[in-house]
């Protein structure tokens, strides 16, 4: 029973953390664009006549690239689950998210190392995208197969709900930080060097 609860908790918490990170990146894409891309005075004009900063668009491209990696993550981690077991696949997917997330927090800025910062950011985001693509099905299977078949729908919904809770938490934290921090504090990395 304790192992079953731990499995449910692992599946749910893993999804919360992964989608929390995805949400925060999207919420702070403007900051990411300034910190990790070369300074730009260019703006792109949309079909509606609105102007968009090129670095913001580049940041959104990196954000979207992580979503493009999800199918590959599903294939790779699904293969690993078949070959080495569902627990191995779940742990692998969690580390594929945790390690790049930690590294991303330590990345140097564009002002410090130039284009290397952009390359490292893209690599971290692609690994995170692979992780999410494999983590959701791995955690779903890991969670429900330890439960009675008649409760699979309920426990499966907990895993799916966790992804939405992670997104909600990311948005709440992002909104809170944007409320209490001024622009200089948000772009603190620029003022440190």
XYZ file of N, CA and C in Angstrom, residues 15 17-18 22-23 38 58 62 80-81 84 86-87 114 117-118 122 128 146 151 154 156 162 165-166:
75
model
N 5.047 15.227 -12.932
C 4.317 16.035 -13.915
C 4.160 17.473 -13.457
N 6.215 19.229 -11.598
C 7.493 19.918 -11.753
C 7.825 20.186 -13.217
N 7.566 19.218 -14.083
C 7.901 19.403 -15.496
C 7.072 20.510 -16.126
N 8.016 24.351 -17.694
C 7.593 24.768 -19.038
C 6.806 26.069 -18.971
N 5.938 26.167 -18.000
C 5.106 27.356 -17.853
C 5.946 28.583 -17.525
N 21.663 37.877 -28.633
C 22.383 39.133 -28.856
C 21.430 40.324 -28.820
N 12.649 34.855 -30.916
C 13.672 33.806 -30.811
C 13.445 32.975 -29.548
N 12.651 28.888 -29.211
C 13.296 27.915 -28.321
C 12.235 27.201 -27.488
N 12.823 2.644 -23.880
C 13.537 2.321 -22.641
C 12.612 1.618 -21.637
N 11.345 2.044 -21.603
C 10.384 1.399 -20.708
C 10.160 -0.050 -21.111
N 13.801 -1.792 -20.329
C 14.332 -1.810 -18.966
C 13.276 -1.675 -17.871
N 9.216 0.167 -16.555
C 8.537 1.448 -16.416
C 9.177 2.352 -15.385
N 9.702 1.775 -14.303
C 10.330 2.595 -13.271
C 11.603 3.250 -13.817
N 28.727 35.129 -25.153
C 28.261 35.249 -26.530
C 27.298 34.147 -26.924
N 26.006 30.869 -24.952
C 24.866 30.865 -24.033
C 23.582 30.468 -24.755
N 23.414 30.937 -25.977
C 22.222 30.595 -26.761
C 22.210 29.110 -27.091
N 19.415 26.335 -25.862
C 18.661 25.504 -26.809
C 18.828 24.022 -26.473
N 14.780 19.002 -22.199
C 13.566 19.099 -21.396
C 12.343 18.673 -22.208
N -0.101 -0.063 -10.939
C 0.002 -0.554 -9.563
C -1.348 -0.520 -8.854
N -9.830 1.226 -10.839
C -9.474 2.590 -10.432
C -8.499 3.263 -11.402
N -9.416 6.894 -12.442
C -9.222 7.891 -11.391
C -7.748 8.249 -11.248
N -5.289 7.642 -13.296
C -4.788 8.223 -14.546
C -5.135 9.696 -14.646
N -2.126 16.678 -12.804
C -0.863 17.222 -12.300
C -0.188 18.122 -13.327
N -1.896 21.368 -13.035
C -1.536 22.017 -11.776
C -0.151 22.647 -11.901
N 0.788 21.947 -12.540
C 2.124 22.503 -12.755
C 2.083 23.763 -13.586
